[in-house]
Coordinates of C-alpha atoms in Angstrom, one line a residue:
Chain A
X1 CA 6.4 -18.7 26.1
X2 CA 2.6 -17.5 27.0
X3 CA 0.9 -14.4 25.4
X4 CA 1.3 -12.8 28.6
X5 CA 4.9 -13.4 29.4
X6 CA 5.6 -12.1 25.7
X7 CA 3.6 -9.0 26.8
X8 CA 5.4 -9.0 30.3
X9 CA 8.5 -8.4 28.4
X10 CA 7.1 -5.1 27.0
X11 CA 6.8 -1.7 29.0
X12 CA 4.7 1.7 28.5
X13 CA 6.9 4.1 26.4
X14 CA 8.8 1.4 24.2
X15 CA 9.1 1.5 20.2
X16 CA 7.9 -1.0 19.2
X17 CA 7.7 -3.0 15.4
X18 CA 4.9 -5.1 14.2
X19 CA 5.1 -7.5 11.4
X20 CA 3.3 -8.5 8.2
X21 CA 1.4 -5.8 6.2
X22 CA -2.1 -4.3 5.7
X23 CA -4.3 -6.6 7.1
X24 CA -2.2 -9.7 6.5
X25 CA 0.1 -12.0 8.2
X26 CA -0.3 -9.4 11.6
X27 CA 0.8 -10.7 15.3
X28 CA -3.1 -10.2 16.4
X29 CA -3.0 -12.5 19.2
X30 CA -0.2 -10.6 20.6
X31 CA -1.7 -7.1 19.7
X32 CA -5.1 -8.2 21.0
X33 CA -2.9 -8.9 24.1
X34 CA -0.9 -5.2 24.2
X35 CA -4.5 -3.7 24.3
X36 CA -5.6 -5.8 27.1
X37 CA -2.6 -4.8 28.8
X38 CA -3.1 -1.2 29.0
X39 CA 0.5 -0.3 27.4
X40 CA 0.6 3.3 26.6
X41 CA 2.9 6.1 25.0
X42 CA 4.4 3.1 22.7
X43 CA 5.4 4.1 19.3
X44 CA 4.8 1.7 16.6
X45 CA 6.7 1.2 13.4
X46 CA 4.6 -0.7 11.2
X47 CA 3.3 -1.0 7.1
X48 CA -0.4 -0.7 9.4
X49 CA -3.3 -2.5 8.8
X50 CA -6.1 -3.6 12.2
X51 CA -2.9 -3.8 14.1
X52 CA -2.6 -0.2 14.7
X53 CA -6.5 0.3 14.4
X54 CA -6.6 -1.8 17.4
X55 CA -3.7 -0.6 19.5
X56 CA -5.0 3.1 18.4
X57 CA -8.3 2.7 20.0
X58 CA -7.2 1.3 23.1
X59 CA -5.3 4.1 23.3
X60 CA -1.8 2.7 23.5
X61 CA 0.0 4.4 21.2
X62 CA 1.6 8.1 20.8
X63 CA 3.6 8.2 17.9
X64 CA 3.2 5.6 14.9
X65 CA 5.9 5.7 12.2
X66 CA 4.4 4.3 9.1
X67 CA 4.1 4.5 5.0
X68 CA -0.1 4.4 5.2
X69 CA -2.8 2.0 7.3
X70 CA -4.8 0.2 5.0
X71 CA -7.1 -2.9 5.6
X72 CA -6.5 -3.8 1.8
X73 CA -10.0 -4.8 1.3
X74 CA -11.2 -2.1 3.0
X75 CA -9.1 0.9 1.7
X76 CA -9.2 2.9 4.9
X77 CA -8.8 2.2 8.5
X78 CA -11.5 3.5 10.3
X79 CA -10.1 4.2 13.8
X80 CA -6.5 5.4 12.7
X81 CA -9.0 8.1 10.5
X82 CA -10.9 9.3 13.5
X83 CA -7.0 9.6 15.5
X84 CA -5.8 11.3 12.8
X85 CA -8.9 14.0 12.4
X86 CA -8.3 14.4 16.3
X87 CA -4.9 15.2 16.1
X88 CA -4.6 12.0 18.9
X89 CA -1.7 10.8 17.3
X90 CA 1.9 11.9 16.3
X91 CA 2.3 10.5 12.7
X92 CA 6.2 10.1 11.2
X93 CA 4.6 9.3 7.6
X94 CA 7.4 7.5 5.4
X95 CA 7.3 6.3 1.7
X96 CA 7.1 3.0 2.2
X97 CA 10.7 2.2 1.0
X98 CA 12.1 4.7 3.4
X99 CA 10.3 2.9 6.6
X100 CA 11.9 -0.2 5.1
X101 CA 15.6 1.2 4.6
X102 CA 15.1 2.4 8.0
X103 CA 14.9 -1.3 9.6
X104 CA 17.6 -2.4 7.4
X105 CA 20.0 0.8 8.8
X106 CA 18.9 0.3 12.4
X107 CA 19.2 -4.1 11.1
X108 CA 22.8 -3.2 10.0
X109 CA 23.6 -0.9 13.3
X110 CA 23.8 2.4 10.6
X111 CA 22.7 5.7 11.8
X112 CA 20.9 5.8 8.3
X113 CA 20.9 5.1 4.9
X114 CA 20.4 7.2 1.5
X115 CA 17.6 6.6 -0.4
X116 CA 16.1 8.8 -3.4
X117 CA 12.6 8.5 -1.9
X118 CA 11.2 11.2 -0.4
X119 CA 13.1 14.0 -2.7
X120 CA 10.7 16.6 -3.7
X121 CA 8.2 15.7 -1.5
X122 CA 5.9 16.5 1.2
X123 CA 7.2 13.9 3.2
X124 CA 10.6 16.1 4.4
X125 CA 7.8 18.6 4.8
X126 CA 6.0 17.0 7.7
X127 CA 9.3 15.3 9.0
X128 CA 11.2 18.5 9.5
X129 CA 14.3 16.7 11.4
X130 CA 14.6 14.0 8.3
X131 CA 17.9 15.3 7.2
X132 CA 19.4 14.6 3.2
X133 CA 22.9 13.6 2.6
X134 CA 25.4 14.5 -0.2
X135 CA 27.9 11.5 -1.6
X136 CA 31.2 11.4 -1.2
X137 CA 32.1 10.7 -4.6
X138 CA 32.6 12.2 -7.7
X139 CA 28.7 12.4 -8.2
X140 CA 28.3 14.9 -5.3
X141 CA 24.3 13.7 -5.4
X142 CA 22.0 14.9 -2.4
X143 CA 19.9 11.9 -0.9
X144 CA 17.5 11.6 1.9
X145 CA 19.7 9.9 4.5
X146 CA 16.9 7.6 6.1
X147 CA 17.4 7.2 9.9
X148 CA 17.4 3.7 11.5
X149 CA 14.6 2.8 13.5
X150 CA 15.8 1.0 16.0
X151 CA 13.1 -1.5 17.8
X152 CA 12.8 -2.2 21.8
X153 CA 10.5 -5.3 20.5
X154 CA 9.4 -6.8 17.4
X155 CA 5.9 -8.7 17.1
X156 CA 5.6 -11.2 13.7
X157 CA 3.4 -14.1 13.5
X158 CA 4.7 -17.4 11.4
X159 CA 2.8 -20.5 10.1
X160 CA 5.3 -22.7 11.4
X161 CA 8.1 -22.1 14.1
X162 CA 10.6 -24.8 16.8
X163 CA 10.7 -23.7 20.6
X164 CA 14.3 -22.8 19.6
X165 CA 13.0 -19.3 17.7
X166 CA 13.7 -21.2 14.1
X167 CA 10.3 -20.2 12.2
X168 CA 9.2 -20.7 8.7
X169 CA 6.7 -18.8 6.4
X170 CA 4.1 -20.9 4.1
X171 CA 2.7 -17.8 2.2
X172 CA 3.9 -16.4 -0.8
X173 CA 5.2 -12.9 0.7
X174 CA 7.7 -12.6 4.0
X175 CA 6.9 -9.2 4.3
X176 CA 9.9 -7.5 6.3
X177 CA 9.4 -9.9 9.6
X178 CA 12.5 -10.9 9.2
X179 CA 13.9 -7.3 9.2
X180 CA 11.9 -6.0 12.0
X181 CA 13.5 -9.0 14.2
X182 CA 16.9 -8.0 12.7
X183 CA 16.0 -4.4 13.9
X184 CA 15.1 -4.5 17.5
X185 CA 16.6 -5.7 20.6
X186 CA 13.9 -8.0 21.6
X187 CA 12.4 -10.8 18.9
X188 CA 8.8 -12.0 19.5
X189 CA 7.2 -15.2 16.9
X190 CA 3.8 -16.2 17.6
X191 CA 3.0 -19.0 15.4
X192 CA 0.2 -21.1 14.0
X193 CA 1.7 -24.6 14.9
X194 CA 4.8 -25.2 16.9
X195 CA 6.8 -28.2 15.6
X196 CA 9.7 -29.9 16.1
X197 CA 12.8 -28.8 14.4
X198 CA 12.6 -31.7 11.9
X199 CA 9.3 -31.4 11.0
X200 CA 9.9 -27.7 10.7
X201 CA 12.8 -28.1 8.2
X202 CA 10.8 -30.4 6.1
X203 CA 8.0 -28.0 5.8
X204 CA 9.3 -26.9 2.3
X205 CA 12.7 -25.1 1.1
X206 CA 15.0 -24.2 3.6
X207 CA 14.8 -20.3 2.2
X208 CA 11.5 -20.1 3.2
X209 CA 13.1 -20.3 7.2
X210 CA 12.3 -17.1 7.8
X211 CA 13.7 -16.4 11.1
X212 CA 16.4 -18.6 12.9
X213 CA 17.0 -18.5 17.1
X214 CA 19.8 -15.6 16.3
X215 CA 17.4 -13.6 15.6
X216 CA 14.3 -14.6 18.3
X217 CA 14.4 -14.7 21.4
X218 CA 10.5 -15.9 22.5
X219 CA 8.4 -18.1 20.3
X220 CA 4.6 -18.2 21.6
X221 CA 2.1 -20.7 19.8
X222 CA -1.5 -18.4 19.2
X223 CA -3.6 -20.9 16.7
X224 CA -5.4 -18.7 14.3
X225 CA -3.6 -15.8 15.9
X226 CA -3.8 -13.9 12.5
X227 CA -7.5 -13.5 12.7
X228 CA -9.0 -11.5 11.3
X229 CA -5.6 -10.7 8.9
X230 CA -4.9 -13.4 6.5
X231 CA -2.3 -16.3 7.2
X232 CA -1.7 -18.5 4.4
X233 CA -2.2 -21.0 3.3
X234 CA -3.5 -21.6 6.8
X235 CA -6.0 -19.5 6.5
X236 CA -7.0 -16.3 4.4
X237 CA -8.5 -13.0 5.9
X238 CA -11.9 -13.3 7.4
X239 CA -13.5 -10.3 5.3
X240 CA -16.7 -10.5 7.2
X241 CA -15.4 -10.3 11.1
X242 CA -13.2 -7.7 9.2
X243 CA -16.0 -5.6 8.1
X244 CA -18.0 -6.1 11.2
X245 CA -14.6 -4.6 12.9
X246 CA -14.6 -1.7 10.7
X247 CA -18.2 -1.1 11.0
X248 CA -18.0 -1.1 14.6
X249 CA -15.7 1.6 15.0
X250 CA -18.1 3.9 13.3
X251 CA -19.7 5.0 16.6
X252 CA -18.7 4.4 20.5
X253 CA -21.7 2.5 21.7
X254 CA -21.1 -0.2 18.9
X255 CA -17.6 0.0 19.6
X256 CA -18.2 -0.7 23.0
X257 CA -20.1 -3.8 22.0
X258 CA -17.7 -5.0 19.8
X259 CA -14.9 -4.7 22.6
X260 CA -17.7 -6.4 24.8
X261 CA -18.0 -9.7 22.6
X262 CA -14.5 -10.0 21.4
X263 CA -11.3 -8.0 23.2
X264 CA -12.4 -7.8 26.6
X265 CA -11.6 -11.5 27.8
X266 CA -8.5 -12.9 27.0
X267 CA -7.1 -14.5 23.7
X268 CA -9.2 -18.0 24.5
X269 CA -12.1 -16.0 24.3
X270 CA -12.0 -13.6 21.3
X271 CA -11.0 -17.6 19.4
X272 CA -14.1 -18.9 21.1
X273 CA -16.3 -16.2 20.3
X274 CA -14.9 -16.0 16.5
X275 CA -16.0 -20.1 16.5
X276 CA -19.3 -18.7 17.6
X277 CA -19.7 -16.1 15.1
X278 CA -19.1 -18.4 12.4
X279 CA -20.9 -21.3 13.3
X280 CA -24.3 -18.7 13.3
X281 CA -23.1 -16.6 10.3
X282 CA -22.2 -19.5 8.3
X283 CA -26.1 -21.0 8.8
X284 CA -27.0 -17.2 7.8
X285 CA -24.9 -16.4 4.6
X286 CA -24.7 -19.5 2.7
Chain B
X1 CA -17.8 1.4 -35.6
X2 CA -18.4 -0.6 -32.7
X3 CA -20.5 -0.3 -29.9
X4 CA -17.5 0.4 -27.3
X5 CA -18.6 1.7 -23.6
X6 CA -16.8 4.8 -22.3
X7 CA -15.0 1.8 -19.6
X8 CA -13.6 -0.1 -22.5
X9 CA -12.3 3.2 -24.4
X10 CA -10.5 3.9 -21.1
X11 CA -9.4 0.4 -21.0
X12 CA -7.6 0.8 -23.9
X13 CA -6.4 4.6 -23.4
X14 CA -4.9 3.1 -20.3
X15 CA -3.3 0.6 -21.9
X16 CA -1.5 2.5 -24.0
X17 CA 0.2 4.6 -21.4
X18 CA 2.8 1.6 -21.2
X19 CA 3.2 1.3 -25.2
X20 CA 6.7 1.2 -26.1
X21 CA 8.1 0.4 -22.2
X22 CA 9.5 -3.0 -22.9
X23 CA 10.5 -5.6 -20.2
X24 CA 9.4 -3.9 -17.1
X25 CA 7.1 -4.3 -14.0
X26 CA 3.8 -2.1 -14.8
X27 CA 1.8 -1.6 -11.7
X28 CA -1.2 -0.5 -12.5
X29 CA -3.4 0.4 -9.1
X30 CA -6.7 0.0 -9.7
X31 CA -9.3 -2.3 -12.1
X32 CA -9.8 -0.1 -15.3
X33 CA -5.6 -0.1 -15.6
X34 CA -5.3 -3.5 -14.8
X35 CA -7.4 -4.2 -17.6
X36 CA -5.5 -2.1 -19.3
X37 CA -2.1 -3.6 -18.4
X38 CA -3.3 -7.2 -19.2
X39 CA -4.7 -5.7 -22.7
X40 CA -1.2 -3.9 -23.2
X41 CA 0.4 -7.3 -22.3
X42 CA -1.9 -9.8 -24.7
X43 CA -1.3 -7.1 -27.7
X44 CA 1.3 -4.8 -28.6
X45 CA 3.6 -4.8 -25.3
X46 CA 4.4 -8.4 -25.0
X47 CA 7.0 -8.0 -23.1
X48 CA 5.4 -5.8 -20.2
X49 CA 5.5 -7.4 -16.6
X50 CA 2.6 -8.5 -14.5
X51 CA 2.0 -9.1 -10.9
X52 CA -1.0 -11.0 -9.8
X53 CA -1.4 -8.3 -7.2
X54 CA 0.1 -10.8 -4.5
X55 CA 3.9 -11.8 -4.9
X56 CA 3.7 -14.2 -8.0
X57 CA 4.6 -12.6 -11.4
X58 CA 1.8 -14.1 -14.1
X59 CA 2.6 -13.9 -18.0
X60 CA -0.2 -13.1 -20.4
X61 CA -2.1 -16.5 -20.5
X62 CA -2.3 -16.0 -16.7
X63 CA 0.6 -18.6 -15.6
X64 CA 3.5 -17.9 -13.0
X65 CA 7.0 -16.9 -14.6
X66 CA 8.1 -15.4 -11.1
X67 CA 8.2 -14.2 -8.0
X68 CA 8.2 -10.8 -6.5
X69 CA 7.3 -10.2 -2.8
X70 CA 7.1 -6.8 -1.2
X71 CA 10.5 -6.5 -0.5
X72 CA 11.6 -6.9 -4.1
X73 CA 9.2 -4.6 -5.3
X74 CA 11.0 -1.5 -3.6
X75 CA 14.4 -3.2 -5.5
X76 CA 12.2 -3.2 -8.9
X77 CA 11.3 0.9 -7.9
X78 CA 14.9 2.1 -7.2
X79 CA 16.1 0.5 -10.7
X80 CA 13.5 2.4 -12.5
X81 CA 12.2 -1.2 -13.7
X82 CA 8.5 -0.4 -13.2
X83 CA 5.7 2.3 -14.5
X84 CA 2.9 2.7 -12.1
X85 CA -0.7 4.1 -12.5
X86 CA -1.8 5.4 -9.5
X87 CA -4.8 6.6 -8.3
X88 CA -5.3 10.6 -7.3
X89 CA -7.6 11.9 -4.5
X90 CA -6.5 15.0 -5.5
X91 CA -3.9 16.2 -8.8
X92 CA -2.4 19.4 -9.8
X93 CA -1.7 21.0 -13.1
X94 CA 2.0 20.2 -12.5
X95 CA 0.9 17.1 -11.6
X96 CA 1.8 16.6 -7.6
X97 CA -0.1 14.0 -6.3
X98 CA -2.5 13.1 -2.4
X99 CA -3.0 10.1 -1.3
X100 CA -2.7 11.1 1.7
X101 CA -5.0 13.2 3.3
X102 CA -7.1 16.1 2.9
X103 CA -6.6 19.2 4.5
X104 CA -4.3 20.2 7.3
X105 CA -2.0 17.6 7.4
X106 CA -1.6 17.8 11.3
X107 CA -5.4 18.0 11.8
X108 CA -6.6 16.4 8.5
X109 CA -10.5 17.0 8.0
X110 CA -10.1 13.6 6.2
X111 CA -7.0 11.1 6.6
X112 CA -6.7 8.6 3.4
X113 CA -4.1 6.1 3.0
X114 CA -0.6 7.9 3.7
X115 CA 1.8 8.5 0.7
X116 CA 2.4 4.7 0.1
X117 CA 5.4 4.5 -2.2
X118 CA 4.5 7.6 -4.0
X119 CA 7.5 9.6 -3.3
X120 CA 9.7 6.7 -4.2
X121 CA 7.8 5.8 -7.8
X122 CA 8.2 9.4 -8.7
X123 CA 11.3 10.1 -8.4
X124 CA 12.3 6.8 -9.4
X125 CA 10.6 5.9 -12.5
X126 CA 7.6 7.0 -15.1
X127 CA 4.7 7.0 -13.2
X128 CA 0.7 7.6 -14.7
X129 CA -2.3 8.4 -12.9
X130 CA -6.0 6.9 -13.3
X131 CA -8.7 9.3 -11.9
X132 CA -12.0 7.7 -12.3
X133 CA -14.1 10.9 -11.7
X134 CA -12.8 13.9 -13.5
X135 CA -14.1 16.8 -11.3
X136 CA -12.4 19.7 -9.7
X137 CA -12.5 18.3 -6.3
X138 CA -9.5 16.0 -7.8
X139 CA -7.9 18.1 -10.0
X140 CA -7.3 21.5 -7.7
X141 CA -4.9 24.0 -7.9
X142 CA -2.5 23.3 -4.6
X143 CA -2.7 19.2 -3.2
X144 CA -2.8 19.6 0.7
X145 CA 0.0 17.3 0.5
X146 CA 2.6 16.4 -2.1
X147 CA 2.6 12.6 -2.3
X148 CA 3.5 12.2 -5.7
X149 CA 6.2 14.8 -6.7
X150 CA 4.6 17.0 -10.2
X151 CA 6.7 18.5 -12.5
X152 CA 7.2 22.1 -11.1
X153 CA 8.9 19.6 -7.5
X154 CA 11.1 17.8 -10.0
X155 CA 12.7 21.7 -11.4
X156 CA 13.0 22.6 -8.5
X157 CA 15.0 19.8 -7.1
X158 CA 17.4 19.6 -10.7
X159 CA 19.2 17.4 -12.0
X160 CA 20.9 15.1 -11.2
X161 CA 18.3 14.1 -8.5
X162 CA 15.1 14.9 -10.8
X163 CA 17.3 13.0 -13.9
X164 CA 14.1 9.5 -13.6
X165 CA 11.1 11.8 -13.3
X166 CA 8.8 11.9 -15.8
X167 CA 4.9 11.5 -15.8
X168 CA 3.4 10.1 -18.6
X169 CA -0.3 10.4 -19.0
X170 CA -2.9 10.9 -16.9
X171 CA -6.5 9.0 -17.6
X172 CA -9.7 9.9 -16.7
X173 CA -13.3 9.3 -17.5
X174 CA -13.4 12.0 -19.5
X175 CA -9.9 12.8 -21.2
X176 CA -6.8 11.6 -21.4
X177 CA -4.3 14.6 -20.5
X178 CA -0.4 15.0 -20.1
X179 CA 2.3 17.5 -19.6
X180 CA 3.5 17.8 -22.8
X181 CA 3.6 22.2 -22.7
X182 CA 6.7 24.2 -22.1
X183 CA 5.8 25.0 -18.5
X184 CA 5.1 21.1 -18.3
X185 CA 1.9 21.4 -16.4
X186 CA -1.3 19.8 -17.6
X187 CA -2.4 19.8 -21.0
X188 CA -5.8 17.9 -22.9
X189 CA -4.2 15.4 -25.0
X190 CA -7.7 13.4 -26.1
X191 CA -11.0 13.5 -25.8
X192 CA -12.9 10.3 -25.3
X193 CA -16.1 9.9 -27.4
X194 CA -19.2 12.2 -26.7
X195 CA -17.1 14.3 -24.3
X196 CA -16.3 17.8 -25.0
X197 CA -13.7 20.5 -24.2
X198 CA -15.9 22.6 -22.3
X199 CA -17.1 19.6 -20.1
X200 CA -13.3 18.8 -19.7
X201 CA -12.2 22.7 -18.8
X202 CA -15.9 22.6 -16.3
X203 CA -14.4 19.4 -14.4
X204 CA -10.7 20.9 -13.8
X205 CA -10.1 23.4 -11.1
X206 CA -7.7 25.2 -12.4
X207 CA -6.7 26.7 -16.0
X208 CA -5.8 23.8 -18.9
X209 CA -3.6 23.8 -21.3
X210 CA -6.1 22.7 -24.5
X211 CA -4.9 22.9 -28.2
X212 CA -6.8 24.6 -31.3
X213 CA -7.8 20.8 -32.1
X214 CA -8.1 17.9 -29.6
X215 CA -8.2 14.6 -31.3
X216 CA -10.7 12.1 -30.0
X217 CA -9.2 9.0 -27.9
X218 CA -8.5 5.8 -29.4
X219 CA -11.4 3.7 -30.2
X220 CA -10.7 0.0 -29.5
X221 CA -10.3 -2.5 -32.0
X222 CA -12.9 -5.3 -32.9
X223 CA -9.7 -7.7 -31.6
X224 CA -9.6 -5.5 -27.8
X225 CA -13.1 -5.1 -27.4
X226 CA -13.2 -9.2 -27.7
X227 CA -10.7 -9.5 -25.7
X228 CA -11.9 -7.6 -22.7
X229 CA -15.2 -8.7 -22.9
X230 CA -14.5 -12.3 -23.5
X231 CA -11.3 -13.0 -21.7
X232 CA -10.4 -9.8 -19.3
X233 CA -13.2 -8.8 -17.9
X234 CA -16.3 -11.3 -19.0
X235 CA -18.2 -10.4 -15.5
X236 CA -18.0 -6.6 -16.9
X237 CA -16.4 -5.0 -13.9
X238 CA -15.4 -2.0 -15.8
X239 CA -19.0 -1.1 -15.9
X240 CA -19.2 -0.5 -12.5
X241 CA -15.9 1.7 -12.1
X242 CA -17.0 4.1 -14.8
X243 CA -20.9 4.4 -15.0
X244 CA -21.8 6.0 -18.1
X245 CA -23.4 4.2 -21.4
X246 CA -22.1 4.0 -24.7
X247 CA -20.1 6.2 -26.4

């Protein structure tokens, strides 16, 4: 598949999941591609990071179901803050193992599934229809009974994937991308390298095949698609372009400039531009 | 006595939060704890876990013995396998926890992280926190929203559900405090050197719990301090998360 025939697939109003975590291993190409689009009222289920910094100031997204939004180096992402303080943006905040048992009910076709996170806490506060459960047995215990969050589309991005929707992970974490496929009704992989099915499975240990074509239905190849998140061993997160990101959301004319130079033409362009950036900053910095 | 900084005295007072805790994941949140963990982990709690703060486990001399992605860390949290140190933006003296944001939390005036895992660390296992700044913007009398569930949460909810609960200590620049008062809410368990209780009762905003006599914190040994300077921390790091000079 294209970028844009992945993003064809998607529609205004859809929930929709997003892989990786913080500012690592995200589907930027794709999400680079969403914002282009001009899809709006989505929700997003996502451990955020740039992802739904990005999506957030193009204005694509109503509701974003999430345990925080963190850019890991940078502790606090700049446009989801100024979203937040505008009340431009319906939040379901989660502990982070509840958004997880969430896509592993909706993965397992539950209506939910009990967890002790959550007890206690704010968190039933600001999700008044979260609902707890009492067990059956003997131990009568009251649990928060975790709904599934059931995906129209899930976005992850692999090092290595086959046309056939097989894909493989070279970095030390999977993240949940394998749940958020399991989760929604329509599988997305963009991928550093497509390769054959061969060279895919001799890539390293077969548990480090991630995904298999039961669980994708579109593979697109976006080479450094990551960027600015991290993708190892490929490559690791691009701290500078990342600060430049984050300090270009701190007011609308250098917003507007950053959009200018790197989202405005299409995925070719923002990797062309990056190229560019480097080739002068690299003279500059070192 | 030696020349310790006020970093390397928290360091230590840290590190002795997971004294006693045996084989289990400590995840400490921020650098001063790490220190503190590794410390813990190279002297008197050998058998504490360590994460490299990625997915590998690392043993004391720095080597893998593991791994444990993401996903495994949330298995590690419901079997009460792990105590935390988490950071505070704001604390109570029941000791509920933000991380969040501050203010209203449908307009906040600022938005932070998001609660993170800490609903689930709380009621799942010991958790600490490390507040760099002791001040009474941090430690305030209501959090604008209960991340971290306190004591007075953990009552209310009983047992069996509140039955894993327990926070241990809380570190700061200034003090090491926990909620060891019949009313469990905060109490001054130690004073760290050159720090006094007035300063202490100044910096909390609201009413502490402080004993006729307050021992002072630990002082590190001759064998820590090397350690931390030499092999922990030789760039001196700790400096920089806790400016203030000797003593």
């Amino acid at each position: 598949m294209t970028v844009a025939e992945v993003v064809g697939e998607l529609r205004s109003g859809m929930t929709i999941g997003i892989g990786g975590w913080g500012s690592r291993r995200k589907p930027m190409a794709l999400v680079r591609a969403i914002a282009r689009a001009g899809l709006t009222r989505l929700t997003v289920v996502t451990f955020g990071g740039p992802d739904v910094g990005l999506l957030v100031a193009a204005g694509c997204v109503r509701r974003l179901v999430t345990g925080f939004v963190s850019l890991d180096s940078i502790a606090l992402e700049p446009h989801f803050r100024r979203a937040r303080h505008e009340a431009a943006l319906e939040l379901t905040e989660l502990d982070e193992g509840m958004l997880y048992w969430g896509l592993l009910a909706a993965a397992h076709r539950l209506p939910f599934l009990p967890t002790r996170a959550g007890l206690g806490s704010d968190v039933l506060r600001v999700n008044p229809g979260l609902r707890t459960v009492r067990s059956p047995y003997s131990d009568g215990e009251e649990l928060v009974a975790v709904p599934a969050w059931p995906l129209d589309a899930a976005l992850v991005h692999l090092n290595r994937a086959d046309g056939r929707g097989n894909g493989r992970y070279l970095g030390p974490d999977p993240y949940f991308d394998d749940l958020f496929c399991l989760a929604a009704r329509r599988r997305f992989v963009s991928c550093e390298r497509l390769v054959g099915t061969d060279e895919l499975v001799a890539a390293g240990p077969p548990q480090g095949l991630l995904v298999n074509r039961m669980m994708v239905d579109g593979v697109v190849v976006t080479p450094h698609g990551a960027h600015f998140t991290s993708c190892v061993p490929d490559y690791g997160r691009d701290e500078a372009f990342q600060r430049a990101y984050a300090d270009a959301a701190a007011s609308p004319p250098d917003w507007d400039r950053f959009r200018a130079t790197y989202l405005d033409g299409d995925e070719d362009d923002y990797q062309e531009a990056v190229r560019r950036r480097l080739g002068t900053s690299t003279i500059g910095a070192r | 006595m030696s020349d310790a900084s006020r970093a390397e005295v928290c360091v230590v007072a840290c590190a002795e939060a997971w004294r006693g805790d045996g084989a289990i994941l400590a995840g400490p949140m921020a650098l001063i704890p790490r220190l503190g963990a590794r410390l813990a982990q190279l002297t008197f709690a050998p058998e504490l876990v360590l994460s490299d703060g990625e997915a590998t486990l690392v043993n004391s001399g720095g080597e893998s013995e593991g791994w444990l992605p993401y996903r495994a860390v949330f298995q590690v949290v419901a079997a009460g396998r792990r105590h935390v140190m988490m950071g505070a933006s704001q604390l109570d003296r029941y000791g509920n926890q933000n991380i969040s944001c501050i203010g209203d939390w449908a307009r906040p005036d600022s938005q932070l992280l998001g609660v993170r895992g800490a609903p689930g660390n709380t009621i799942n296992h010991v958790t600490s926190y490390w507040v760099p700044r002791h001040s009474p913007r941090t430690f305030v009398e209501r959090v604008d929203m209960v991340c971290g569930i306190g004591y007075d949460r953990a009552a209310a909810l009983g047992a069996p559900a509140n039955r894993f609960h327990e926070i241990r200590v809380v570190v700061t620049d200034l003090a090491v405090l926990d909620f060891a008062t019949p009313d469990r809410s905060l109490r001054l368990r130690s004073l760290h050197p050159g720090v006094t209780v007035p300063e202490v009762v100044r910096a909390t905003g609201f009413p502490l719990a402080v004993a006729d006599e307050v021992p002072p914190t630990r002082w590190p040994t001759t064998d820590e301090l090397a350690l931390i300077r030499d092999r922990l921390d030789p760039q001196g790091l700790r400096e920089r998360e806790i400016r203030c000079g000797p003593g």
